[in-house]
Tab-separated table of C-alpha atoms in Angstrom:
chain	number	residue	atom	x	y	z
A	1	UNK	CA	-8.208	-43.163	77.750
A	2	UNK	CA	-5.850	-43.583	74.131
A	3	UNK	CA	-9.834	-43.137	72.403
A	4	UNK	CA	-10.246	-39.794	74.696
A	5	UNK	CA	-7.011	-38.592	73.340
A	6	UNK	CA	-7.341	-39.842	70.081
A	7	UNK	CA	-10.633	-37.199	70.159
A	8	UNK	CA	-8.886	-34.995	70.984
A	9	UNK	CA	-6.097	-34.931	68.656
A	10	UNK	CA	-8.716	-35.170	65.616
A	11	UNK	CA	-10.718	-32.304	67.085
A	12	UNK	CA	-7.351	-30.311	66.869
A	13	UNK	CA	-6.501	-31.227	63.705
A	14	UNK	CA	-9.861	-30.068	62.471
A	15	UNK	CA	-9.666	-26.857	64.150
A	16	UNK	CA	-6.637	-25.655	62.847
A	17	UNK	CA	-7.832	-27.248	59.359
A	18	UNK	CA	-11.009	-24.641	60.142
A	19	UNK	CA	-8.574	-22.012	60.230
A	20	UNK	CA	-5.781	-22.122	57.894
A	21	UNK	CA	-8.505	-22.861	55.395
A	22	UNK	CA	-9.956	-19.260	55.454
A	23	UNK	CA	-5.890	-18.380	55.909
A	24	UNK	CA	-4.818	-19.744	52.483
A	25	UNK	CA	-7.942	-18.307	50.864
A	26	UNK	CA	-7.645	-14.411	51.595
A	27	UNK	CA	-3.544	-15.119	51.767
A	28	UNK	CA	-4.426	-16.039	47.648
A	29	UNK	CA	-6.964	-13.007	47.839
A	30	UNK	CA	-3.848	-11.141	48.519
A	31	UNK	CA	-1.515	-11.903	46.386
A	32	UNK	CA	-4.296	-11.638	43.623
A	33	UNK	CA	-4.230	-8.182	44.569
A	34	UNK	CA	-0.680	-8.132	43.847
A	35	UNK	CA	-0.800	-9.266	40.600
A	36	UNK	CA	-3.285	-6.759	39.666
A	37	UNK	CA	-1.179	-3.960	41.206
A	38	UNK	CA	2.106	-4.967	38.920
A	39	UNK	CA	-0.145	-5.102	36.132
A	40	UNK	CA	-1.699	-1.605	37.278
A	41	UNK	CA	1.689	-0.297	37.514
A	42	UNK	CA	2.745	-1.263	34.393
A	43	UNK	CA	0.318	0.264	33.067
A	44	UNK	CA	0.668	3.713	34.516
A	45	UNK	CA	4.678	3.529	33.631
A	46	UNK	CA	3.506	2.584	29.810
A	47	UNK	CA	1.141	5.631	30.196
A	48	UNK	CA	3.324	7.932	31.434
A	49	UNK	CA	5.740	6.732	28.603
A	50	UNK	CA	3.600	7.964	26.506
A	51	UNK	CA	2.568	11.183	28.137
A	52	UNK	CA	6.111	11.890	27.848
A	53	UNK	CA	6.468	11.227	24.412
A	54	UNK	CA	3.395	13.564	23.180
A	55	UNK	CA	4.679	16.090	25.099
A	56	UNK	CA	8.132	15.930	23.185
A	57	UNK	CA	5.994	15.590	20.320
A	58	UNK	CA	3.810	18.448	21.201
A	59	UNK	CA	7.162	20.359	22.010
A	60	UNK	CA	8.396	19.535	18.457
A	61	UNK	CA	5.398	21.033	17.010
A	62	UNK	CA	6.021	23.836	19.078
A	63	UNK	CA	9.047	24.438	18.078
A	64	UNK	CA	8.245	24.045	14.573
A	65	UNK	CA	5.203	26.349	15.059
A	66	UNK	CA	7.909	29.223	15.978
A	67	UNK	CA	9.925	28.787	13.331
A	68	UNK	CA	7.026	28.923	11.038
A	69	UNK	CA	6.237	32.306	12.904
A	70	UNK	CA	9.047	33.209	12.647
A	71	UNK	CA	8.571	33.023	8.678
A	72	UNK	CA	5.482	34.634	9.087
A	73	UNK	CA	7.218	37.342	10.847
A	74	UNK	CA	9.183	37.624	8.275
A	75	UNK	CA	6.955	37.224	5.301
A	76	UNK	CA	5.198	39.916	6.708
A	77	UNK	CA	7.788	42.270	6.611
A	78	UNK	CA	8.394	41.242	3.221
A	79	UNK	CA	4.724	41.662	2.267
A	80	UNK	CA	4.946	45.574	3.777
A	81	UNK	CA	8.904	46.317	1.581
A	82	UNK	CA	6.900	44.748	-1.235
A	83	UNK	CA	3.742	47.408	-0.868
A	84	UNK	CA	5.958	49.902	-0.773
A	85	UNK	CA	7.603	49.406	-3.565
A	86	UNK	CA	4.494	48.411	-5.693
A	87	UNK	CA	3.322	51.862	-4.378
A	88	UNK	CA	6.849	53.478	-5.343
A	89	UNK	CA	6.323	51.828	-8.921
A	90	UNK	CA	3.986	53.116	-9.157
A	91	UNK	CA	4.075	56.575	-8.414
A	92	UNK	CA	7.246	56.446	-10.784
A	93	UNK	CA	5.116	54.741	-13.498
A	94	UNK	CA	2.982	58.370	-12.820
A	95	UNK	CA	5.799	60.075	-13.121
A	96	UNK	CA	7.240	58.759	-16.261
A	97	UNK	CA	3.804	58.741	-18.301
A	98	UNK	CA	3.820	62.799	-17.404
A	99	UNK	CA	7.717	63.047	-18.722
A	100	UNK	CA	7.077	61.203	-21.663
A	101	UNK	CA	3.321	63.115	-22.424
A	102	UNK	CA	5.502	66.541	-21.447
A	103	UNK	CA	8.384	64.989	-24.242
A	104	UNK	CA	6.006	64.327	-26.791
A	105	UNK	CA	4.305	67.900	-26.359
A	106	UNK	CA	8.000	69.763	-26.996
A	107	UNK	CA	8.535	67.712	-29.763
A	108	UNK	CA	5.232	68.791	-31.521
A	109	UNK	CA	5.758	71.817	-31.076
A	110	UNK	CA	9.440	71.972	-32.408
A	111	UNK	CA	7.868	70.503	-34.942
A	112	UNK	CA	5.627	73.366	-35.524
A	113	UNK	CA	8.479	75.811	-35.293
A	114	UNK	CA	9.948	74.064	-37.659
A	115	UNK	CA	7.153	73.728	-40.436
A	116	UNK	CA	6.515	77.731	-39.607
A	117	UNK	CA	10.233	78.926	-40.350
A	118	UNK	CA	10.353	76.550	-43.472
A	119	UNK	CA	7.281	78.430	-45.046
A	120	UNK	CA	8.285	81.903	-43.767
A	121	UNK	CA	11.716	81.301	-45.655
A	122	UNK	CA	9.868	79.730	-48.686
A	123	UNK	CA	7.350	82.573	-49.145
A	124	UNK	CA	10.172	85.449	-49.042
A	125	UNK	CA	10.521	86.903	-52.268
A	126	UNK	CA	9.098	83.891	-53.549
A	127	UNK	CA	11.873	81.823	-53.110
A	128	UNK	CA	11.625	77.844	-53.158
A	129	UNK	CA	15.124	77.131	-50.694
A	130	UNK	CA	17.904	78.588	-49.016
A	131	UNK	CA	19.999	78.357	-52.355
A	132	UNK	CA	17.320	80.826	-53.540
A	133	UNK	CA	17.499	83.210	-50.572
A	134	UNK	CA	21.101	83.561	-51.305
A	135	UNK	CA	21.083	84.347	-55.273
A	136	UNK	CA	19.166	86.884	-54.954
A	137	UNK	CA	20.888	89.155	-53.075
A	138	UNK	CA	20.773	92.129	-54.125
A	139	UNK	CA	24.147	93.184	-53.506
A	140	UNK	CA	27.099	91.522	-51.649
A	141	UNK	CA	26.742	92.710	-48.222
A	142	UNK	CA	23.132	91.641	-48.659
A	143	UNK	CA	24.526	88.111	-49.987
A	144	UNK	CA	26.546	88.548	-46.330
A	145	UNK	CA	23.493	89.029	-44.679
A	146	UNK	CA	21.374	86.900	-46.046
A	147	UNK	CA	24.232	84.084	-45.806
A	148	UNK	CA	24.765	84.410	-42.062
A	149	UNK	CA	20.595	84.149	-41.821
A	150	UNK	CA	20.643	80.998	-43.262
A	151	UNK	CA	23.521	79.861	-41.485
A	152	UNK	CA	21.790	80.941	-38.347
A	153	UNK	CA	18.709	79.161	-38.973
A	154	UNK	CA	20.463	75.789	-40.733
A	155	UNK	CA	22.323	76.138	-37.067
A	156	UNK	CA	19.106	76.787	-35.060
A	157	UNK	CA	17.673	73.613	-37.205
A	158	UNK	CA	20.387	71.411	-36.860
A	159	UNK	CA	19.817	71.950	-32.373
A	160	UNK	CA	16.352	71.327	-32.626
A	161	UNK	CA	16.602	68.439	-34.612
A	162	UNK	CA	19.472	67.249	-32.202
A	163	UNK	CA	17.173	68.061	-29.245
A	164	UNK	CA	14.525	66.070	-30.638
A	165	UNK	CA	17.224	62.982	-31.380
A	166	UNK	CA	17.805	63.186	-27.127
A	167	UNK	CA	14.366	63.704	-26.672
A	168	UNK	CA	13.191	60.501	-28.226
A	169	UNK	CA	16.164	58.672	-26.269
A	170	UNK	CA	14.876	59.843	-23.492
A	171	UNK	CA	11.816	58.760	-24.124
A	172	UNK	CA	12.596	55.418	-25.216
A	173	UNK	CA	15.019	55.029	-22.204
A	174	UNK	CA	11.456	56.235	-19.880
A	175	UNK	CA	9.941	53.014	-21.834
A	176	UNK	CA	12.535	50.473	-21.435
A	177	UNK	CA	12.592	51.782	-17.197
A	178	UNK	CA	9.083	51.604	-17.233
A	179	UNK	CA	8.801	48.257	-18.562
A	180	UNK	CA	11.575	47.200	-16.442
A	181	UNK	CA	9.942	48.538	-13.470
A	182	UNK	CA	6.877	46.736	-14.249
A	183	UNK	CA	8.306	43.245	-14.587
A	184	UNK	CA	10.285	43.546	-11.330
A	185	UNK	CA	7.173	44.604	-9.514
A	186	UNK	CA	5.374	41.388	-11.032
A	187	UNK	CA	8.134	39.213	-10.258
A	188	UNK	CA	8.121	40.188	-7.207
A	189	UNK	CA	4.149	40.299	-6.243
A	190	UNK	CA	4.434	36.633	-7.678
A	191	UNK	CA	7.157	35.307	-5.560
A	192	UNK	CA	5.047	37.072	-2.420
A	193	UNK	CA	2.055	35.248	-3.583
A	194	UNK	CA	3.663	31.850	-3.724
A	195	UNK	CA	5.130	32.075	-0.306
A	196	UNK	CA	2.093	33.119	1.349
A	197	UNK	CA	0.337	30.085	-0.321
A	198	UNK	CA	3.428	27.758	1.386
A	199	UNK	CA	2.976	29.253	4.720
A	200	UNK	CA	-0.946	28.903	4.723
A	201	UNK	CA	-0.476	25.315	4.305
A	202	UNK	CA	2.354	24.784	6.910
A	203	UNK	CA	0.555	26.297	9.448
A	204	UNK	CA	-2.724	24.154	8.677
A	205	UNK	CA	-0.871	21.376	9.024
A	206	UNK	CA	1.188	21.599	11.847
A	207	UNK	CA	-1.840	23.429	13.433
A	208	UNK	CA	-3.865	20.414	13.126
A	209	UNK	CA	-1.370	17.688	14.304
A	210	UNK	CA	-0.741	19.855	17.319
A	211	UNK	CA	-4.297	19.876	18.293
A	212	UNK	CA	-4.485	16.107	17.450
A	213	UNK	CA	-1.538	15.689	19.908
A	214	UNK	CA	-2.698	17.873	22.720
A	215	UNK	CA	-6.261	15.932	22.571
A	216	UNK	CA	-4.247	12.351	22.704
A	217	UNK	CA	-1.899	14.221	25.838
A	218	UNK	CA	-5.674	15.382	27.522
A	219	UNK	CA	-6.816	11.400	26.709
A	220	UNK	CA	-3.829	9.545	28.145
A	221	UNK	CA	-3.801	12.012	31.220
A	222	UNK	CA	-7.355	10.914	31.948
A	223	UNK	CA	-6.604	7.384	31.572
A	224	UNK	CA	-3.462	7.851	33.590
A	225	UNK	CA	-5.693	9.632	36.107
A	226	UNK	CA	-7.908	6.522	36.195
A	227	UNK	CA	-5.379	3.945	36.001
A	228	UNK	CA	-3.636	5.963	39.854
A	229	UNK	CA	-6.891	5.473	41.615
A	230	UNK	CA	-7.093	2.168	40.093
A	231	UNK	CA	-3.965	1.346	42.063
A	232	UNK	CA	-4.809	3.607	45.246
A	233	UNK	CA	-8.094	1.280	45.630
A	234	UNK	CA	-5.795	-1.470	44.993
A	235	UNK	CA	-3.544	-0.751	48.007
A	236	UNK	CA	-6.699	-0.447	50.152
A	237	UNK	CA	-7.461	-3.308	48.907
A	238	UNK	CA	-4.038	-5.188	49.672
A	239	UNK	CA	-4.052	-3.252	53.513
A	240	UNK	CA	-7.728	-4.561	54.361
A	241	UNK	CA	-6.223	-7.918	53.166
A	242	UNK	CA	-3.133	-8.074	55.263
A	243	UNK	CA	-5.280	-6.824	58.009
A	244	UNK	CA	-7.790	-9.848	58.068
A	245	UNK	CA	-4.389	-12.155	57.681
A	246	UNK	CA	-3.109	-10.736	60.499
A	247	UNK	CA	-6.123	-11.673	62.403
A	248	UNK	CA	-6.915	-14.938	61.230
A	249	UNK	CA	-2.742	-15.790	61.918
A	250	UNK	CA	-3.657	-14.479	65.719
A	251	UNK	CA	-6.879	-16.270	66.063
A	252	UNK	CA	-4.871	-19.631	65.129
A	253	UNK	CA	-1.817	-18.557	67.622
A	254	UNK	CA	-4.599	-18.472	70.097
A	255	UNK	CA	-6.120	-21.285	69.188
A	256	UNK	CA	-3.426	-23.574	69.035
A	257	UNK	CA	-1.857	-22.357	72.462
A	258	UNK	CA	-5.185	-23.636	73.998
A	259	UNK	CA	-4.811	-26.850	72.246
A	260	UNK	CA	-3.499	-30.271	74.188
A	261	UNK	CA	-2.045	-31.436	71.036
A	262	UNK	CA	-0.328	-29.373	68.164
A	263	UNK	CA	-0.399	-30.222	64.512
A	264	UNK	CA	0.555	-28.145	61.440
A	265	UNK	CA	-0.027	-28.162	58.299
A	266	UNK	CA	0.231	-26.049	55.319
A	267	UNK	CA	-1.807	-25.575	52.311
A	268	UNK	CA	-0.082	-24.122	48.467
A	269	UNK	CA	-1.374	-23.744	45.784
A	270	UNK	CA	-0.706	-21.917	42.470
A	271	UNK	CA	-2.207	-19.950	40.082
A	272	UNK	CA	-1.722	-18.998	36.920
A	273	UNK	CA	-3.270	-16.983	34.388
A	274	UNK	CA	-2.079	-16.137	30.403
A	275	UNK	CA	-4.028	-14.914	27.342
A	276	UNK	CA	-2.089	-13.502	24.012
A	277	UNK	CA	-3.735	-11.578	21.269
A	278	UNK	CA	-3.152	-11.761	17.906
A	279	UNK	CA	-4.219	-9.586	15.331
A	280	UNK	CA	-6.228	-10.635	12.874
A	281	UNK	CA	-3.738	-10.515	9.838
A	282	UNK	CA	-4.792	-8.254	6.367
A	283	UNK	CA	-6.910	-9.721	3.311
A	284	UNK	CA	-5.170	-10.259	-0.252
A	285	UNK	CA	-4.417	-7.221	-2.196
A	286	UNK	CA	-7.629	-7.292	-4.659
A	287	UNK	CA	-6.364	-6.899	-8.426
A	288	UNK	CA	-9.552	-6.243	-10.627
A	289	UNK	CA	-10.533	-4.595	-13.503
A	290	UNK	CA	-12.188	-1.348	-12.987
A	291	UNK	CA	-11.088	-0.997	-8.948
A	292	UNK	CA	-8.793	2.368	-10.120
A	293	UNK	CA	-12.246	4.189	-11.193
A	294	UNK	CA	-14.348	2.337	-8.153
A	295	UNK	CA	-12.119	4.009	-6.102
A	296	UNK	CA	-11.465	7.331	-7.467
A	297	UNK	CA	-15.462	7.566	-7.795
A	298	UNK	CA	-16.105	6.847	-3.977
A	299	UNK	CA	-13.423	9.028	-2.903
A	300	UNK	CA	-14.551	12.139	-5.416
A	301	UNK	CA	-17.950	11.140	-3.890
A	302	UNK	CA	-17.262	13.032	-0.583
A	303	UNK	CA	-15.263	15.908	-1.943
A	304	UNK	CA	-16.261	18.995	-0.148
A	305	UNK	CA	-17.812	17.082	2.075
A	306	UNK	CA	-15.527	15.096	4.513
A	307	UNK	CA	-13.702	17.540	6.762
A	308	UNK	CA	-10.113	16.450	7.695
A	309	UNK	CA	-9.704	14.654	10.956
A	310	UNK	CA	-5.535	13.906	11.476
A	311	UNK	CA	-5.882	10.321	13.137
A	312	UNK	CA	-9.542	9.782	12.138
A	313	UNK	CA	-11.030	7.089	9.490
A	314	UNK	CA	-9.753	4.397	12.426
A	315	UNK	CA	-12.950	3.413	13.873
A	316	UNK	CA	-16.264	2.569	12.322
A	317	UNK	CA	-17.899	5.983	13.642
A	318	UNK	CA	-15.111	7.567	11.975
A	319	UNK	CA	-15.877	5.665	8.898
A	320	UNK	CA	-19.462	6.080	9.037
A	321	UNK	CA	-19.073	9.584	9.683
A	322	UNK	CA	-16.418	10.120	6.752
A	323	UNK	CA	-14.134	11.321	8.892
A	324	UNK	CA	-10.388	10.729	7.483
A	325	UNK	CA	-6.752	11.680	7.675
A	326	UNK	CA	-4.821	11.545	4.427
A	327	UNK	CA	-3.845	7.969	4.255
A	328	UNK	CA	-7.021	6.645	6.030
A	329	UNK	CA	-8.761	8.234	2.999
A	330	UNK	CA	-6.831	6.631	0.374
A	331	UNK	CA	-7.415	3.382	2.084
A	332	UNK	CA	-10.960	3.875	2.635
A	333	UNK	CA	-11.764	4.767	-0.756
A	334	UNK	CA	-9.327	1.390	-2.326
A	335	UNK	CA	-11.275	-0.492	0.342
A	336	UNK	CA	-14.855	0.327	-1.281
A	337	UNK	CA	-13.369	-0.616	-4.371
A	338	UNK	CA	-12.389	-4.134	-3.099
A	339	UNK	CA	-8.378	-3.212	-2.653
A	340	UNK	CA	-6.783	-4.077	0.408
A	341	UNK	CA	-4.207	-1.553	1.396
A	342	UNK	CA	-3.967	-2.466	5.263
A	343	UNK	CA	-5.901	-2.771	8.368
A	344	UNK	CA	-8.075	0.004	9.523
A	345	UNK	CA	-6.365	0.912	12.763
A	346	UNK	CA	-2.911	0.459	11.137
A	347	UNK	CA	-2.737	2.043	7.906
A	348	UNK	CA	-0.711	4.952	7.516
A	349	UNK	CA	1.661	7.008	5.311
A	350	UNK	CA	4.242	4.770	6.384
A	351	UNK	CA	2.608	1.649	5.222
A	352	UNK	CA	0.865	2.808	2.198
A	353	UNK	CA	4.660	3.757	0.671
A	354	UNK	CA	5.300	-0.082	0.240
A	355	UNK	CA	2.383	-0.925	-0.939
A	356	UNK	CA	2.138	-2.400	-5.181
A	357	UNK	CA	5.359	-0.917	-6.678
A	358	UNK	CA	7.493	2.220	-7.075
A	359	UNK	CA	7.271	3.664	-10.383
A	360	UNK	CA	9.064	6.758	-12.103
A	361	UNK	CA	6.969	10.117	-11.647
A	362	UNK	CA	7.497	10.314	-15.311
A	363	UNK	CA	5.127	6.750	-15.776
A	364	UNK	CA	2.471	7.953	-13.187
A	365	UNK	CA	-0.895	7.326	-13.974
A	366	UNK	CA	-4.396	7.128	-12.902
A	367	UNK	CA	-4.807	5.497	-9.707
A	368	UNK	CA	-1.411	5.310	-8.466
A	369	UNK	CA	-0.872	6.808	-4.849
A	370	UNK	CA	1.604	10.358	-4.920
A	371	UNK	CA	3.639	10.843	-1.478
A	372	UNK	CA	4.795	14.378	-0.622
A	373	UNK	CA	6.821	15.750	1.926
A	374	UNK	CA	4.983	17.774	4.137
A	375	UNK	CA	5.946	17.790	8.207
A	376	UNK	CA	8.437	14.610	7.626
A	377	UNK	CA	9.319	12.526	4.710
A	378	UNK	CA	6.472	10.965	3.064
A	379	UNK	CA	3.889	12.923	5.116
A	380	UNK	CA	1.210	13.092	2.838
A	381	UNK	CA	-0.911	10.861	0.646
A	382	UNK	CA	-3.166	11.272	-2.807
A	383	UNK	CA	-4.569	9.387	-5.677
A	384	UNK	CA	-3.609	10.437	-8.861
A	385	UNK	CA	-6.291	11.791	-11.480
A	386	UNK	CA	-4.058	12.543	-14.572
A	387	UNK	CA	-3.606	15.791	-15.896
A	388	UNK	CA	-1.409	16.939	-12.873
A	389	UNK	CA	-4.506	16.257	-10.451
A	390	UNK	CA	-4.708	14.570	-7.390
A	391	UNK	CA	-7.345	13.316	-5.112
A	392	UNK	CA	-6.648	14.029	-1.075
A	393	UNK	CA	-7.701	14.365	1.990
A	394	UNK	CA	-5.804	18.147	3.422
A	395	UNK	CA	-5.731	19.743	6.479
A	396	UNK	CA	-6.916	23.022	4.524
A	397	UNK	CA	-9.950	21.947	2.377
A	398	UNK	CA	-10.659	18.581	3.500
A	399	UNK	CA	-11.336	15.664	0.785
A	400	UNK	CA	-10.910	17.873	-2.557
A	401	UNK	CA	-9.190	17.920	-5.807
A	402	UNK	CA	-5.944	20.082	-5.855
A	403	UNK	CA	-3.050	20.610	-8.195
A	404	UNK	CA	0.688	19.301	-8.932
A	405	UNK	CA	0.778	22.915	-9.812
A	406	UNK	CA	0.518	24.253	-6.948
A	407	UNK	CA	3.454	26.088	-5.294
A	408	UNK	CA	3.351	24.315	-2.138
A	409	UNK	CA	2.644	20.729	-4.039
A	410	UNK	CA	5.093	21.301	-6.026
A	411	UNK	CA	7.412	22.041	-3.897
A	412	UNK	CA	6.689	18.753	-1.265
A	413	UNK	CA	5.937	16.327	-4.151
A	414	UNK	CA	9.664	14.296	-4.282
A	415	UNK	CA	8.606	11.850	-7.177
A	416	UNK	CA	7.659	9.369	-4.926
A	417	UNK	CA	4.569	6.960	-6.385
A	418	UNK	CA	3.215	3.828	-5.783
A	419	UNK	CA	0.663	1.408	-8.336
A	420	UNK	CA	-1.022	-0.674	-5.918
A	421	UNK	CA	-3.535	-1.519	-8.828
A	422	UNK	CA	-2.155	-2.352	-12.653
């Protein structure tokens, strides 16, 4: 009888062993699932973080954009005063050229009149001058008459030649406007010129990082997109896992309200998982002799033929495809002349200023790096030629060679340099 219920109990035991077995397993199943949906979740509040933070970005450009408009807008209305008054100009400078051709005609011919009274009073009765006119009268009231002739003409003389004095003035004063008129005009065609230049490159930029930033907002969307049905399957998942608890936990009520003995027991376990990434951390700057003109040579190798890509040179396609933003460029082109300025995927404006050493704008040469201030402080990046020419990678041209001369250079270059190579 004790070895009948002794068979008994063991048959029990293993029967509830049977099923809390399967019971631990897919309660583990579950809470594997649970891991995975935290982590999931995470993830979709780290993407919408930065979802949100494009779009403030892209609503900073935005914003920017219109106030660059805006300048347009107003550049343009410039641009039309401006034609108007190089067309005014110039219908003045038409008008003064006929006043001062019209002045120069009345003065020949007073002139002439001149010359022709001169010789008429010369040739009468042979006489050389006035004085002569006069002493030989040939009686008093013909000294009278002849007197008040010559005082007539001396008088008539004396109002041309004063005419002629404000004529030439005149004429003078038409010169001096003229020549005034001119340099205004020029002054003014050349400040137009310069700000057009300024705005041409301000919208290229910000144009560009916009579209940069709307592609990145279209990417993380996606991925956000992906990551949500990631953690809908997930909670299928977690639902068909509760559900097949739920039945196993009935199946062993059942089972162990039919038994003649009870026993429990309970199974734990634990599981734990961990991995941590580290970046693999930069080379040594390389120092060598020659690396300035390696690298100025494999940079001026692609000019005119690398277009600009804000973001790109980060991936080996990119890199293969010579496809660079400013500062991927410069590093790029250091980097095929043995020069470590930073990792690939982290290299950027804001690294490459504390790279080598600061040095005076006035001790720039060759090689060093040039920072400018285009949308923010130290936005953009270029290797210095000499001469007041820099190497770059622009938003307008692409890899090419452009000026310190330029207005808008010029005006973002802040004196900023770096000699990453002595």
């Amino acid at each position: 009888m004790k070895r009948k219920l002794l068979t008994l109990s063991v048959a029990s035991v293993i029967s509830a062993g049977t099923l809390i077995a399967p019971l631990s397993s897919n309660y583990a199943f579950a809470q594997s699932i649970k891991e995975k949906q935290k982590s999931v979740q995470s993830d979709i509040q780290k993407k919408k973080a930065e979802i949100s933070t494009l779009s403030a970005q892209a609503k900073e450009m935005e914003s920017e954009m219109n106030e660059i408009t805006a300048k347009v807008n107003d550049t343009n209305a410039k641009i039309k005063d401006t034609t108007q008054k190089v067309n005014d100009t110039k219908q003045e400078i038409n008008e003064l050229q006929a006043k001062i051709k019209e002045t120069k005609q009345r003065i020949a011919e007073r002139n002439k009149v001149l010359q022709d009274r001169a010789r008429s009073i010369q040739q009468s009765d042979g006489s050389d001058s006035y004085l002569d006119v006069l002493l030989n009268s040939q009686s008093f009231g013909d000294f009278i008459d002849r007197a008040v002739a010559v005082t007539t003409f001396v008088s008539a003389d004396h109002k041309i030649l004063k005419e002629q004095e404000a004529d030439k003035k005149a004429l003078e004063q038409s010169e001096a406007d003229l020549n005034n008129k001119l340099q205004e005009v020029q002054q003014e065609l050349s400040k137009l010129e310069d700000l057009k230049s300024q705005l041409k490159y301000q919208i290229n930029d910000k144009n560009s990082i916009l579209a940069k930033i709307k592609e990145e907002q279209e990417s993380a969307k996606g991925e956000l997109g992906d990551l949500q049905d990631k953690a809908a399957s997930l909670a299928e998942q977690e639902k068909a896992a509760e559900a097949e608890q739920e039945k196993e936990r009935q199946a062993f009520r059942t089972t162990s309200s039919n038994s003649s003995s009870h026993s429990s027991g309970n199974s734990s376990g634990s599981h734990s998982s961990g991995s941590a990434y580290s970046a693999p951390s930069d080379g040594p700057v390389y120092h060598g002799s020659g690396a300035i003109e390696a690298a100025i040579s494999a940079g001026s190798s692609i000019v005119g033929r690398s277009p600009y890509n804000w973001g790109g040179g980060r991936s080996s396609a990119d890199i293969q495809n010579r496809s660079f933003d400013c500062s991927s460029f410069v590093r790029w082109a250091y980097a095929m002349a043995g020069v470590n300025l930073g990792s690939i995927t982290g290299t950027s404006t804001n690294t490459l200023v504390y790279q080598g050493r600061a040095v005076s704008a006035s001790e720039m040469k060759r090689g060093d790096l040039l920072f400018f201030d285009t949308y923010k402080t130290n936005g953009h990046v270029g290797i210095y030629l000499g001469n007041g020419q820099f190497l770059d990678d622009n938003s307008s041209h692409g890899v090419s060679i452009d000026s310190l001369n330029n207005p808008y250079w010029k005006a973002t270059f802040k004196g900023v340099v770096r000699r990453v190579v002595e």
